[in-house]
Tab-separated table of C-alpha atoms and ligand atoms in Angstrom:
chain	number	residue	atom	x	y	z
A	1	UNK	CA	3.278	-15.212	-15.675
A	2	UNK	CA	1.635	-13.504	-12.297
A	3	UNK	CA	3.537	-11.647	-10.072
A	4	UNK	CA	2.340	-10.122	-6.763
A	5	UNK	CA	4.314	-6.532	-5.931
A	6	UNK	CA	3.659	-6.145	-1.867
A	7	UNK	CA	5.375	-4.731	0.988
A	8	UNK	CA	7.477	-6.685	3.430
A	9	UNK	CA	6.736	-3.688	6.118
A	10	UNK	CA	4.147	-1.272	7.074
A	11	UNK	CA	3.500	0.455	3.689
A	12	UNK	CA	5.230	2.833	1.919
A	13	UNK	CA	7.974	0.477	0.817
A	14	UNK	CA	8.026	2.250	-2.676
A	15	UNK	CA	5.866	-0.608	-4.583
A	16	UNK	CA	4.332	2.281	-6.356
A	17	UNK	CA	7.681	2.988	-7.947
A	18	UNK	CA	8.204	-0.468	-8.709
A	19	UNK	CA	5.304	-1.639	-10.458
A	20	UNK	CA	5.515	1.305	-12.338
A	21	UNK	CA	9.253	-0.038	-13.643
A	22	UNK	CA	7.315	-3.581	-13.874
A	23	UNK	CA	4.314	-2.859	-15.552
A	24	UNK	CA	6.965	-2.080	-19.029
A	25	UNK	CA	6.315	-5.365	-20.706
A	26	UNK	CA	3.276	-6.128	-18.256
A	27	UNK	CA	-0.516	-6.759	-20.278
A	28	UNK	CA	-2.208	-5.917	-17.005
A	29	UNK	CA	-1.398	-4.320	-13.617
A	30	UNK	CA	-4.429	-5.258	-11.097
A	31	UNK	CA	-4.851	-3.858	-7.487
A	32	UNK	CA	-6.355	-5.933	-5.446
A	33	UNK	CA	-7.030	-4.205	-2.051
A	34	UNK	CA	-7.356	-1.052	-0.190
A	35	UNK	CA	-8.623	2.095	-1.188
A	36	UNK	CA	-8.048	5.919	-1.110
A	37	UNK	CA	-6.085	5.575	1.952
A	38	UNK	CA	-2.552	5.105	0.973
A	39	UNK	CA	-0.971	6.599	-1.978
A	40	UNK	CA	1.524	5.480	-4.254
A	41	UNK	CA	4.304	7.916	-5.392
A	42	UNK	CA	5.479	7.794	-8.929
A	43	UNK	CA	7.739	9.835	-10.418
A	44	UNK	CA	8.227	9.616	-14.255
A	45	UNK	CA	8.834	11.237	-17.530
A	46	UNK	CA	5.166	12.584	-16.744
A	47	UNK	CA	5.778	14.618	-13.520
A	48	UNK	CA	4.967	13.126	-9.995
A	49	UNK	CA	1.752	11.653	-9.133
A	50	UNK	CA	0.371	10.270	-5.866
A	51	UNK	CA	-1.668	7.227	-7.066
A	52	UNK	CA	-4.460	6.169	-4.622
A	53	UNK	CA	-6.712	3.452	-6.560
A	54	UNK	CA	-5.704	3.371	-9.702
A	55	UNK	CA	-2.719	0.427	-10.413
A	56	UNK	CA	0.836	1.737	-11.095
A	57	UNK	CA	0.879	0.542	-14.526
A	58	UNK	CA	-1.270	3.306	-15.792
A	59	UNK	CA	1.349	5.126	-17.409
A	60	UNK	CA	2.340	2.399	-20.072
A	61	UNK	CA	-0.053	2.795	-22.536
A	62	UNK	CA	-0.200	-0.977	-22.981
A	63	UNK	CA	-0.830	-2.294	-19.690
A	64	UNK	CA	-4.610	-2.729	-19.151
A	65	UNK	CA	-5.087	-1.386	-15.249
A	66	UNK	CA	-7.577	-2.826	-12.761
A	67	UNK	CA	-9.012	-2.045	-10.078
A	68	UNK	CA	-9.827	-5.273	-8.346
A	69	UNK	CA	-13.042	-6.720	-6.419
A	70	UNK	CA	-11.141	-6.776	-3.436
A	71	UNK	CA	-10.250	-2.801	-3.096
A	72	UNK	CA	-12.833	0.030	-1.077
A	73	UNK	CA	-13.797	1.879	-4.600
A	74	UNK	CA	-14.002	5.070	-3.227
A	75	UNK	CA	-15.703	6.891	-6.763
A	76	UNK	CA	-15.605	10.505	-6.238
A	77	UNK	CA	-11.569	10.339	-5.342
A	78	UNK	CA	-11.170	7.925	-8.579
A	79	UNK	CA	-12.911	10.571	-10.515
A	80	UNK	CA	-10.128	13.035	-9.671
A	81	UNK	CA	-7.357	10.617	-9.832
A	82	UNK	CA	-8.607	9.542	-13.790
A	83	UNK	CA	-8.198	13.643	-14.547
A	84	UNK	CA	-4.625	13.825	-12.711
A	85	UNK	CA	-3.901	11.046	-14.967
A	86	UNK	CA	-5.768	12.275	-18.217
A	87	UNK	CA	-3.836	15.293	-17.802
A	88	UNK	CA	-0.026	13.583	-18.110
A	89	UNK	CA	-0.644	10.685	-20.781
A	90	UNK	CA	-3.655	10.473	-23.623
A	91	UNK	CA	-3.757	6.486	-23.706
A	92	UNK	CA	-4.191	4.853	-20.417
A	93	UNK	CA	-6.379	1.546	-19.895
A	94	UNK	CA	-8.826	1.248	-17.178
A	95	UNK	CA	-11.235	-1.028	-15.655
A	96	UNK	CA	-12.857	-1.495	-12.244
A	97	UNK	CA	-14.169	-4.724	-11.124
A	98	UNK	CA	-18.051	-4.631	-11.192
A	99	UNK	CA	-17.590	-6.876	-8.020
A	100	UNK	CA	-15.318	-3.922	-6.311
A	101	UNK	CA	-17.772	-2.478	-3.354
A	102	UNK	CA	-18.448	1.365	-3.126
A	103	UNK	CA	-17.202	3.615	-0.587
A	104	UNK	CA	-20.168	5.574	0.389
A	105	UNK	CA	-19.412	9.163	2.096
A	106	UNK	CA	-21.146	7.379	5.453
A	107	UNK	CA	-17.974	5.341	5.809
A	108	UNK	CA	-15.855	8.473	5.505
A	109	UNK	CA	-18.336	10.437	8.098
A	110	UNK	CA	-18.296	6.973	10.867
A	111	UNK	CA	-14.506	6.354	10.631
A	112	UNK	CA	-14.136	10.367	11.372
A	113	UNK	CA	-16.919	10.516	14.539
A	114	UNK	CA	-15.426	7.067	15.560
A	115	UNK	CA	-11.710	8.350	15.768
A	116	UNK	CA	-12.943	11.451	17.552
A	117	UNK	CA	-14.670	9.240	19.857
A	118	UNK	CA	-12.336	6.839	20.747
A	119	UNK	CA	-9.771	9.921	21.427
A	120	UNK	CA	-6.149	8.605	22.972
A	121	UNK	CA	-7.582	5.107	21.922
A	122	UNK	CA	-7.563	6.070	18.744
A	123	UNK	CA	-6.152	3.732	15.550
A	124	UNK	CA	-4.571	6.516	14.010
A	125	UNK	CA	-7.050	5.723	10.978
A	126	UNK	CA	-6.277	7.978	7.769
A	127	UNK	CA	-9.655	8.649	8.265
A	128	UNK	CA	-10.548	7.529	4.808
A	129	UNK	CA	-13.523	5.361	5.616
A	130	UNK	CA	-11.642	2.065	5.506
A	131	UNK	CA	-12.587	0.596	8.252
A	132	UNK	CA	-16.622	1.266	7.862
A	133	UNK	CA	-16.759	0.345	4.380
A	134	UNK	CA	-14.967	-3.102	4.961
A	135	UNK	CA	-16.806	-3.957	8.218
A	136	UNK	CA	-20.084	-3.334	6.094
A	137	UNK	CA	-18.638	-5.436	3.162
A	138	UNK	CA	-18.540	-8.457	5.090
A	139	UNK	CA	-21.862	-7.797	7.412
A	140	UNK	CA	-23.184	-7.804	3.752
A	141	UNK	CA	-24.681	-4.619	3.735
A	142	UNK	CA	-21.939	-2.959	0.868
A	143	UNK	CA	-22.794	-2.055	-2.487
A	144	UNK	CA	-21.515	-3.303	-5.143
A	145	UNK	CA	-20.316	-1.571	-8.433
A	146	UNK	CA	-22.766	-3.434	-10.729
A	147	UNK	CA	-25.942	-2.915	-8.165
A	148	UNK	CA	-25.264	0.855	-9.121
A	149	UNK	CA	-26.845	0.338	-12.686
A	150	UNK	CA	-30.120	-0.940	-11.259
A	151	UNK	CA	-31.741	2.063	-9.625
A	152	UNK	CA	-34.636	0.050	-8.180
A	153	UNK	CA	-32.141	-2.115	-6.141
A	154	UNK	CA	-29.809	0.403	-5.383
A	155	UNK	CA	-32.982	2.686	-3.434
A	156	UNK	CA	-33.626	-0.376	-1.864
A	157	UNK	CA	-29.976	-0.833	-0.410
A	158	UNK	CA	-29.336	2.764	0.562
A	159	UNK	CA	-32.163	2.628	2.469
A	160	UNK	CA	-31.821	-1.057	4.396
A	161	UNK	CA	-27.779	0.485	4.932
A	162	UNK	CA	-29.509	3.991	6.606
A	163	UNK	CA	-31.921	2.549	8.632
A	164	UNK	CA	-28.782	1.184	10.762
A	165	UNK	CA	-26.255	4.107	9.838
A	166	UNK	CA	-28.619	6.592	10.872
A	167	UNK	CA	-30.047	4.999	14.334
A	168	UNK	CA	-25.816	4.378	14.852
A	169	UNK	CA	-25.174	8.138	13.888
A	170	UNK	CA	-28.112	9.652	16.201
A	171	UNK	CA	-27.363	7.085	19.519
A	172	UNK	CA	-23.712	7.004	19.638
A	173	UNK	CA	-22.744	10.363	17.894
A	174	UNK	CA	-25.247	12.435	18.157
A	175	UNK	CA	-25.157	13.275	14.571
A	176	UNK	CA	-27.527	14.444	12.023
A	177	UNK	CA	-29.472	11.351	10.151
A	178	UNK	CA	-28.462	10.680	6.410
A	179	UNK	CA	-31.432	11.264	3.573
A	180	UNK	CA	-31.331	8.289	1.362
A	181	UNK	CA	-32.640	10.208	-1.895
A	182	UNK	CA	-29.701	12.511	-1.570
A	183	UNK	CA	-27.277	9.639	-1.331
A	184	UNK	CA	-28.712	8.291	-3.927
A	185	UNK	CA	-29.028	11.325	-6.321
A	186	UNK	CA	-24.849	11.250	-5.242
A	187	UNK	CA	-24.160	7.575	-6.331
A	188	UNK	CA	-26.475	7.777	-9.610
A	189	UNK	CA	-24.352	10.764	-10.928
A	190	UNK	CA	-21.184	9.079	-9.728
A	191	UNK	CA	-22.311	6.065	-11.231
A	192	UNK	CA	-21.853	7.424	-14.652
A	193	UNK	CA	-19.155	8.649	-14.774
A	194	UNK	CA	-17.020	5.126	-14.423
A	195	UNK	CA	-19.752	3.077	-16.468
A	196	UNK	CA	-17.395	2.895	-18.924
A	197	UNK	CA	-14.257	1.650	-17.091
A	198	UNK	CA	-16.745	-1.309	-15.000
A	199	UNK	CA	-16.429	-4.919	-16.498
A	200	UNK	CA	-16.362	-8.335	-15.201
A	201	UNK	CA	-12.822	-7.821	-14.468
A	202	UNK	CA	-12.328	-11.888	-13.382
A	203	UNK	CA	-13.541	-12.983	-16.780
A	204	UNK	CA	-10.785	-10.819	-18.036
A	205	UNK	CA	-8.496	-12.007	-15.962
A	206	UNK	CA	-9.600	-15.717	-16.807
A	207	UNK	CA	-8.765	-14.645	-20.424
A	208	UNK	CA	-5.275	-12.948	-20.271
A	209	UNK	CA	-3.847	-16.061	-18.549
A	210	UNK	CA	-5.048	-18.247	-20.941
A	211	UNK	CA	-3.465	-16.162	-23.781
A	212	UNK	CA	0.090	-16.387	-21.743
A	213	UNK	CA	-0.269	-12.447	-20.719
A	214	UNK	CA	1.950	-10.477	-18.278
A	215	UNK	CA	0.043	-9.742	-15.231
A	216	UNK	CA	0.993	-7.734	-12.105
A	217	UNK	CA	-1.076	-7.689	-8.917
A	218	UNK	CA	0.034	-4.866	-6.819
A	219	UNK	CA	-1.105	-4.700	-2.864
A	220	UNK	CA	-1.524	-1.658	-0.367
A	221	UNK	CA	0.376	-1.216	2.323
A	222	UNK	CA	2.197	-4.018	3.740
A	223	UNK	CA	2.435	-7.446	5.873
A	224	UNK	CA	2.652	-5.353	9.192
A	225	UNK	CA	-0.276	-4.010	8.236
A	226	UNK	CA	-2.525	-6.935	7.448
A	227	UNK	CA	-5.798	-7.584	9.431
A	228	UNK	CA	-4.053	-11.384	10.344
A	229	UNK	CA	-0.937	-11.144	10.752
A	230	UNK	CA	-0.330	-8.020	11.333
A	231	UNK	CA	-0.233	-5.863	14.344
A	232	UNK	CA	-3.510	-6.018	14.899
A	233	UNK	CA	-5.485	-3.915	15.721
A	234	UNK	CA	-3.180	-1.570	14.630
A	235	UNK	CA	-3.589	-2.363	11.098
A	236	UNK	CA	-5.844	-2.044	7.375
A	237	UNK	CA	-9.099	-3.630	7.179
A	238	UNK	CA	-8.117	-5.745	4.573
A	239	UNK	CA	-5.548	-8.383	3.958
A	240	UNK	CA	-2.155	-6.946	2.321
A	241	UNK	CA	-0.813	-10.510	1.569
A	242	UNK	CA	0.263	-11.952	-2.053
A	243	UNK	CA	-1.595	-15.201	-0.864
A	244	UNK	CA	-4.644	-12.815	-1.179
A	245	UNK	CA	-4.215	-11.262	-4.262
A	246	UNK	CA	-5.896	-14.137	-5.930
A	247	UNK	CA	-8.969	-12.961	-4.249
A	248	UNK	CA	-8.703	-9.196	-4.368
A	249	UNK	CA	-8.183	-10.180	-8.423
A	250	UNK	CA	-10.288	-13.006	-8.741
A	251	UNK	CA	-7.605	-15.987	-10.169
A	252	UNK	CA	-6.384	-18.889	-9.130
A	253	UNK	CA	-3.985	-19.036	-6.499
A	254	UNK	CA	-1.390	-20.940	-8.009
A	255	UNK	CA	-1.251	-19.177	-11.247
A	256	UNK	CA	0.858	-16.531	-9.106
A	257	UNK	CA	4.556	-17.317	-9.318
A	258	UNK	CA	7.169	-14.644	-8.326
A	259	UNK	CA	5.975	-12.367	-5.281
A	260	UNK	CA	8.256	-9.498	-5.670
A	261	UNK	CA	8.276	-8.407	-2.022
A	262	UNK	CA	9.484	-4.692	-1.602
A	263	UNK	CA	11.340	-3.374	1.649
A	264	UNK	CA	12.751	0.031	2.589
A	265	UNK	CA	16.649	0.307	3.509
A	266	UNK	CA	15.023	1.851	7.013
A	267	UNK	CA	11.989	1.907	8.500
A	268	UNK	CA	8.670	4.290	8.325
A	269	UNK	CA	5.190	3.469	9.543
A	270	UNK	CA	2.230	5.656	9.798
A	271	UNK	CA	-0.635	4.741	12.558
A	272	UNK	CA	-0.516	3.938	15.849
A	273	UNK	CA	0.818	0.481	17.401
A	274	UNK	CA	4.377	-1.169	18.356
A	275	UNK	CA	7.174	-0.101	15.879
A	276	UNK	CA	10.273	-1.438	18.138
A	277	UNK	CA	13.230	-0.069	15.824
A	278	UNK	CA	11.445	3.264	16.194
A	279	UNK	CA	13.805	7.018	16.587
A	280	UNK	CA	12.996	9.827	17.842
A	281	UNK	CA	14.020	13.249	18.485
A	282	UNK	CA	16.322	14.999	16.235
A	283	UNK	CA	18.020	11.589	15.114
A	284	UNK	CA	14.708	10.713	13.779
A	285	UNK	CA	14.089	14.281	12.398
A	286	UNK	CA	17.482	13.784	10.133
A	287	UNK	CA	16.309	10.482	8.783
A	288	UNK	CA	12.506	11.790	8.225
A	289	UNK	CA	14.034	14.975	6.285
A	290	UNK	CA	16.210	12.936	4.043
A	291	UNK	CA	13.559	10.020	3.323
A	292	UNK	CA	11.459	9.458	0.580
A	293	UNK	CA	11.301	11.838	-2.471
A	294	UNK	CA	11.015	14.904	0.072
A	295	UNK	CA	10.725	13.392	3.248
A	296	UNK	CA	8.687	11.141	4.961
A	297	UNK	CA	5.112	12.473	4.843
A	298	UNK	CA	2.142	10.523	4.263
A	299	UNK	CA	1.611	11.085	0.422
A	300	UNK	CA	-2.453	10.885	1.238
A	301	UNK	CA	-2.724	12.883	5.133
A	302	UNK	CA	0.946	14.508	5.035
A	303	UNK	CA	1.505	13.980	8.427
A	304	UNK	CA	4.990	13.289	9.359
A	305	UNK	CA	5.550	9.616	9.439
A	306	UNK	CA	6.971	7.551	12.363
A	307	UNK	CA	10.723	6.366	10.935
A	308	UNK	CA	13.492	4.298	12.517
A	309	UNK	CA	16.414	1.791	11.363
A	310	UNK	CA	16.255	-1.180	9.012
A	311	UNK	CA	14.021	-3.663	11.192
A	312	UNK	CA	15.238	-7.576	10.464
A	313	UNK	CA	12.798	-9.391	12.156
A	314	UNK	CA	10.079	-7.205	11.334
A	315	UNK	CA	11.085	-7.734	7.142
A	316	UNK	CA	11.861	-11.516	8.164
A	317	UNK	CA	8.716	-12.045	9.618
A	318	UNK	CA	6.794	-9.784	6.499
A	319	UNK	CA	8.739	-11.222	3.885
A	320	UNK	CA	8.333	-14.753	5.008
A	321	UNK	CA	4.231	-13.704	5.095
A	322	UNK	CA	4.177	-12.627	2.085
A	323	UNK	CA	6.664	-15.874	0.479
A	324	UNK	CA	9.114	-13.130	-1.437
A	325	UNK	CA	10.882	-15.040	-4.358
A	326	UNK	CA	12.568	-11.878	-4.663
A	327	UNK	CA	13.197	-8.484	-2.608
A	328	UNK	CA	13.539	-5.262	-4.266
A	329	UNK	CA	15.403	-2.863	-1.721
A	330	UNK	CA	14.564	1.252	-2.196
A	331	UNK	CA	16.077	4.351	-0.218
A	332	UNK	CA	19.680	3.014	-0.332
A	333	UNK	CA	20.379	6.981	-1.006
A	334	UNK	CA	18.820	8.222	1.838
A	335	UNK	CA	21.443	6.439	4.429
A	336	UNK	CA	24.562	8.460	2.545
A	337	UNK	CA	24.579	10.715	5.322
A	338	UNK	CA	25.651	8.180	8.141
A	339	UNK	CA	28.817	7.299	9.238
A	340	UNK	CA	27.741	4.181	10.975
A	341	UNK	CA	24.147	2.433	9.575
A	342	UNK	CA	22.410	1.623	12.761
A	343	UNK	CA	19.897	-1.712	12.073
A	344	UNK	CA	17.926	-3.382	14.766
A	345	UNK	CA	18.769	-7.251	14.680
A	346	UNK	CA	16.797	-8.700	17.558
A	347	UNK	CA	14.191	-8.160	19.647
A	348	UNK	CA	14.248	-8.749	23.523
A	349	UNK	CA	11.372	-9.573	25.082
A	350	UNK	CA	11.213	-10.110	29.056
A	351	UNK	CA	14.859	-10.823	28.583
A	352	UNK	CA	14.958	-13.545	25.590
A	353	UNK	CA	16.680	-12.399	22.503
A	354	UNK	CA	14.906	-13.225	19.263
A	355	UNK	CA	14.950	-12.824	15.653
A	356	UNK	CA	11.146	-13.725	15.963
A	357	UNK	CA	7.952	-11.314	15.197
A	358	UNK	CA	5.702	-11.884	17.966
A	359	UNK	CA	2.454	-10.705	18.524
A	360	UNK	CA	0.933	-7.377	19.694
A	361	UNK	CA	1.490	-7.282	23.205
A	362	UNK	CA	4.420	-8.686	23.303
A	363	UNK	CA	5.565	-6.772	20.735
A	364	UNK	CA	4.828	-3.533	22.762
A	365	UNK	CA	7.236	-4.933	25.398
A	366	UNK	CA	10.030	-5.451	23.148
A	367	UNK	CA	13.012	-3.444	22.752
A	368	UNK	CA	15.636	-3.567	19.802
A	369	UNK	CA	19.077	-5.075	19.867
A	370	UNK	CA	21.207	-3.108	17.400
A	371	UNK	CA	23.994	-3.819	15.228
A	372	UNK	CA	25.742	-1.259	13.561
A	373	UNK	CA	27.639	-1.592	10.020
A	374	UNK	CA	29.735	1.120	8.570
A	375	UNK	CA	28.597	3.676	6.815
A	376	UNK	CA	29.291	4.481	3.414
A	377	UNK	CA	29.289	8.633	3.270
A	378	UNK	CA	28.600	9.106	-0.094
A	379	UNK	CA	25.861	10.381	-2.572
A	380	UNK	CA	24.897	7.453	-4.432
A	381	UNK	CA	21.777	9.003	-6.632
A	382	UNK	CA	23.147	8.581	-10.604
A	383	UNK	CA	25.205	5.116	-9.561
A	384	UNK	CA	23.815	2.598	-12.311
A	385	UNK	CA	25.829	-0.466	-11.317
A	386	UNK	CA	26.452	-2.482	-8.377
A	387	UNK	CA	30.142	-2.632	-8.526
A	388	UNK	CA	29.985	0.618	-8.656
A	389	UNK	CA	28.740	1.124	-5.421
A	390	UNK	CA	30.944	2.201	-2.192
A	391	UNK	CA	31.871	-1.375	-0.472
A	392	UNK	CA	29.845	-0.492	2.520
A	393	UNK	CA	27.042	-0.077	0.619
A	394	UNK	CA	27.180	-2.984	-0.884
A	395	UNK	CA	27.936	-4.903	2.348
A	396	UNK	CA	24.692	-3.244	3.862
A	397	UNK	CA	22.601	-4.853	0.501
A	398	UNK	CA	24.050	-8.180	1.238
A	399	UNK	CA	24.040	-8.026	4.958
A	400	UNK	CA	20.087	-7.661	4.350
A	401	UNK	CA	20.042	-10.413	1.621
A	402	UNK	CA	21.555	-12.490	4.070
A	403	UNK	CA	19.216	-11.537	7.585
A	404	UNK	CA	15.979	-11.765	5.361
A	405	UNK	CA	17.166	-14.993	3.278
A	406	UNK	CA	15.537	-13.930	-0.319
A	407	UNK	CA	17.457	-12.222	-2.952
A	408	UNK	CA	17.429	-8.413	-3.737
A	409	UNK	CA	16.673	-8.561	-7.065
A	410	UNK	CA	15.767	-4.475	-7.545
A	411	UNK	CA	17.847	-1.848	-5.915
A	412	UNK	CA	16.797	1.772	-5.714
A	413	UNK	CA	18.884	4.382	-5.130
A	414	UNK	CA	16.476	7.338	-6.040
A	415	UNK	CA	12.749	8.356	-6.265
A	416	UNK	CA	12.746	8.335	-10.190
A	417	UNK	CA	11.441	5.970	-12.435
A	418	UNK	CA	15.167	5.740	-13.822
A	419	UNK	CA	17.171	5.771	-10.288
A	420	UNK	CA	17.853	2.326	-10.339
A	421	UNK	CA	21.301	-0.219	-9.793
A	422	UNK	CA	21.336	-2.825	-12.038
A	423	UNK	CA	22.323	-6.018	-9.989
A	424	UNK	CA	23.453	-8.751	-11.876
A	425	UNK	CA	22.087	-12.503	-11.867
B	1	LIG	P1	4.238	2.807	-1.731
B	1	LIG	O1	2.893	3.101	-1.175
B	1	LIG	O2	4.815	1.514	-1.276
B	1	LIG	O3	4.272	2.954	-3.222
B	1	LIG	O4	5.242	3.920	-1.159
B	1	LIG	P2	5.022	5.517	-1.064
B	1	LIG	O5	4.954	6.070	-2.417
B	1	LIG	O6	3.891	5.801	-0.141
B	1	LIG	O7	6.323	5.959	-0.304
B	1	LIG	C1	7.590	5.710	-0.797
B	1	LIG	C2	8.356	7.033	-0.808
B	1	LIG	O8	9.719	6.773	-1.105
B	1	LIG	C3	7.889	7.975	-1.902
B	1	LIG	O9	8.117	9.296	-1.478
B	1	LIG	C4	8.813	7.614	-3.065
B	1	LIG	O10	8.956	8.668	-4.011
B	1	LIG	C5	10.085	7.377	-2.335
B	1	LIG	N1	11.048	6.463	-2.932
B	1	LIG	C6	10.866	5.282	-3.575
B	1	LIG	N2	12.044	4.716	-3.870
B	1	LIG	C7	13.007	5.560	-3.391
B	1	LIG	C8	14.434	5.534	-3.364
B	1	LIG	O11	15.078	4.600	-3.817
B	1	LIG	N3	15.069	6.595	-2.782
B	1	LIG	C9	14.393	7.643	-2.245
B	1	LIG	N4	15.090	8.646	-1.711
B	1	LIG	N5	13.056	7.688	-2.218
B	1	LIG	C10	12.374	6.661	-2.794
């Protein structure tokens, strides 16, 4: 059995927390895209970790982790990440796809001077090197993982990829020119260190279906935030779907059943771009203090991030991207302090009412239409079953049940592993 854990918004939806309770009873946990840009929080009998590349299932000693072809392997941030995680549990199981692409330092150094560049017309980029490495992926000028083992090939590469980099970093930036034999002194020694995790992760994969295994694909980000569909350009360089988690692993598309699509009981977005259900001012400050584990700060940049009220056509629209069979809902907790949950309903755009996502720019002219339903005043953190909820709290699950049309199957009440509500069948 496959199932796909992505985000029905613009990341940070809490998948990291989810896969985590998932991966118990999962053979493998894969990611398939994104790199050191976004981090996962978990927070477990281990401590609290903020997991970048490596899958969510690496603290189950039985789930094999991967780290698909389709992510930005960014090796000297994995390095650290593998001792965070060495550090809390002995066993763990890691590979890396020996298809994955390397995030060379040059992607980190362009997406910075490019940012600075563009100033006010900036993407609000993490800064990470995202955008570089997956532009140079599909120019086909990337490196990948395997191509670090032959030295001879590798020399070669660096020095077709400078040749470019450098005449880009001298004409548009004005910036001192890269040394190949430097770069390549870096990536050798890098190299190394993760020979022992890289595999043909696909054949793997091939392998653990046909034995009937447990897999989980978990995705970065979310469908607001994928190159398609989402609100481009405003968004990741790679696609955030379930339908391409088949890639980003390397298996068959239909071989994924359940796409466990997670959404946020409010909204939060980092980035630049349209984010209609949007707050501000000290309304917004309230929400942002009481979010997440301790707040709403980017768990890779810690900048603040942008928050507003439960978005319907937004988590429609994302949900319906990504085809949730089931919704797992996480921050009930956070809305205890309201006496009236505000949620934004519709859009209107140049006067039309819609439950509709549209596209950028007409997104940008679109203002929310909100509905408010009471609110239920009470710290739920510890609550362990549904009935056991306040009755406005459980109206405001199935009031989004209903809007989005898919069936909360997880509810989360908590940042911990444990802080769950059991819903029944
Ligand atoms: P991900 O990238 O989708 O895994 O999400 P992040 O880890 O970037 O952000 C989710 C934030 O919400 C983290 O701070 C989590 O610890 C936190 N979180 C997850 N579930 C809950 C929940 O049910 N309640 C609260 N208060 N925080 C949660």
């Amino acid at each position: 059995m496959v199932t796909a854990i992505v985000g029905a918004n613009w990341g940070d939806e809490g998948k990291g927390k989810i896969t985590d309770i998932r991966a118990a009873g999962s053979d493998v946990a894969v990611r398939f895209q994104g790199g050191s840009n976004a981090g996962h929080t978990i927070i477990n009998e281990y401590g609290k970790f903020a997991l970048h590349q490596i899958p969510s299932g690496i603290f189950h000693a039985e789930t094999t982790n991967v780290i698909g072809n389709g992510c930005a392997l960014n090796i000297e941030f994995l390095i650290k990440e593998i001792e965070t995680v060495k550090a809390a549990v002995k066993d763990f199981k890691l590979m890396i796809s020996d298809r994955a692409q390397v995030l060379c330092p040059y992607h980190v150094l362009l997406d910075e001077l490019e940012e600075a560049r563009l100033g006010d017309r900036r993407f609000g980029s993490t800064k990470s090197g995202i955008a570089p490495f997956y532009s140079d992926k599909y120019a086909k000028t990337g490196i990948q993982v395997n191509e670090l083992y032959d030295g001879a090939l590798l020399r070669q590469k660096i020095e077709a990829s400078l040749e470019k980099i450098n005449a880009t970093l001298k004409a548009l930036y004005g910036a001192e020119p890269l040394v190949p034999s430097v770069l390549y002194e870096k990536l050798r020694r890098l190299s190394e260190e993760i020979e022992k995790y890289a595999a043909d992760t696909s054949a793997f994969l091939r392998r653990a279906l046909r034995d009937g295994k447990n897999i989980l694909l978990e995705g970065q980000l979310g469908a607001l935030k994928d190159t398609d569909h989402g609100i481009y350009p405003y968004v990741t360089s790679s696609s955030t779907l379930a339908g391409f988690a088949a890639v980003g692993a390397g298996i068959p598309p239909y071989e994924i059943k359940n796409i466990l699509t997670v959404t946020k009981a409010y909204s939060s977005a980092v980035g630049e771009g349209p984010f209609v259900s949007e707050i501000f001012g000290a309304e917004a400050d309230e929400l942002r203090r009481r979010g997440g584990d301790a707040g709403e700060y980017g768990a890779t940049t810690g900048r603040p991030r942008r928050v507003g009220w439960f978005d319907i056509p937004a988590t429609k629209y994302g949900a319906q991207l990504q085809g949730a069979t089931e919704l797992a809902l996480t921050g009930l907790d956070v809305l205890g302090y309201l006496d009236e949950i505000p949620v934004c309903a519709a859009y209107e755009t140049d006067g039309r009412v819609s439950e509709d996502f549209p596209n950028t720019a007409a997104l940008g002219r679109a203002k929310p239409v909100v509905e408010k339903l009471p609110g239920f005043k009470a710290d739920i953190r510890g609550v362990r079953r549904f009935s056991d909820l306040p009755r406005e709290a459980r109206d405001y699950v199935k009031f989004i049940e209903e809007r989005i049309g898919v069936k909360i199957t997880m509810l989360s009440n908590g940042p911990k592993r444990h802080e769950m509500v059991e819903i029944q069948a």
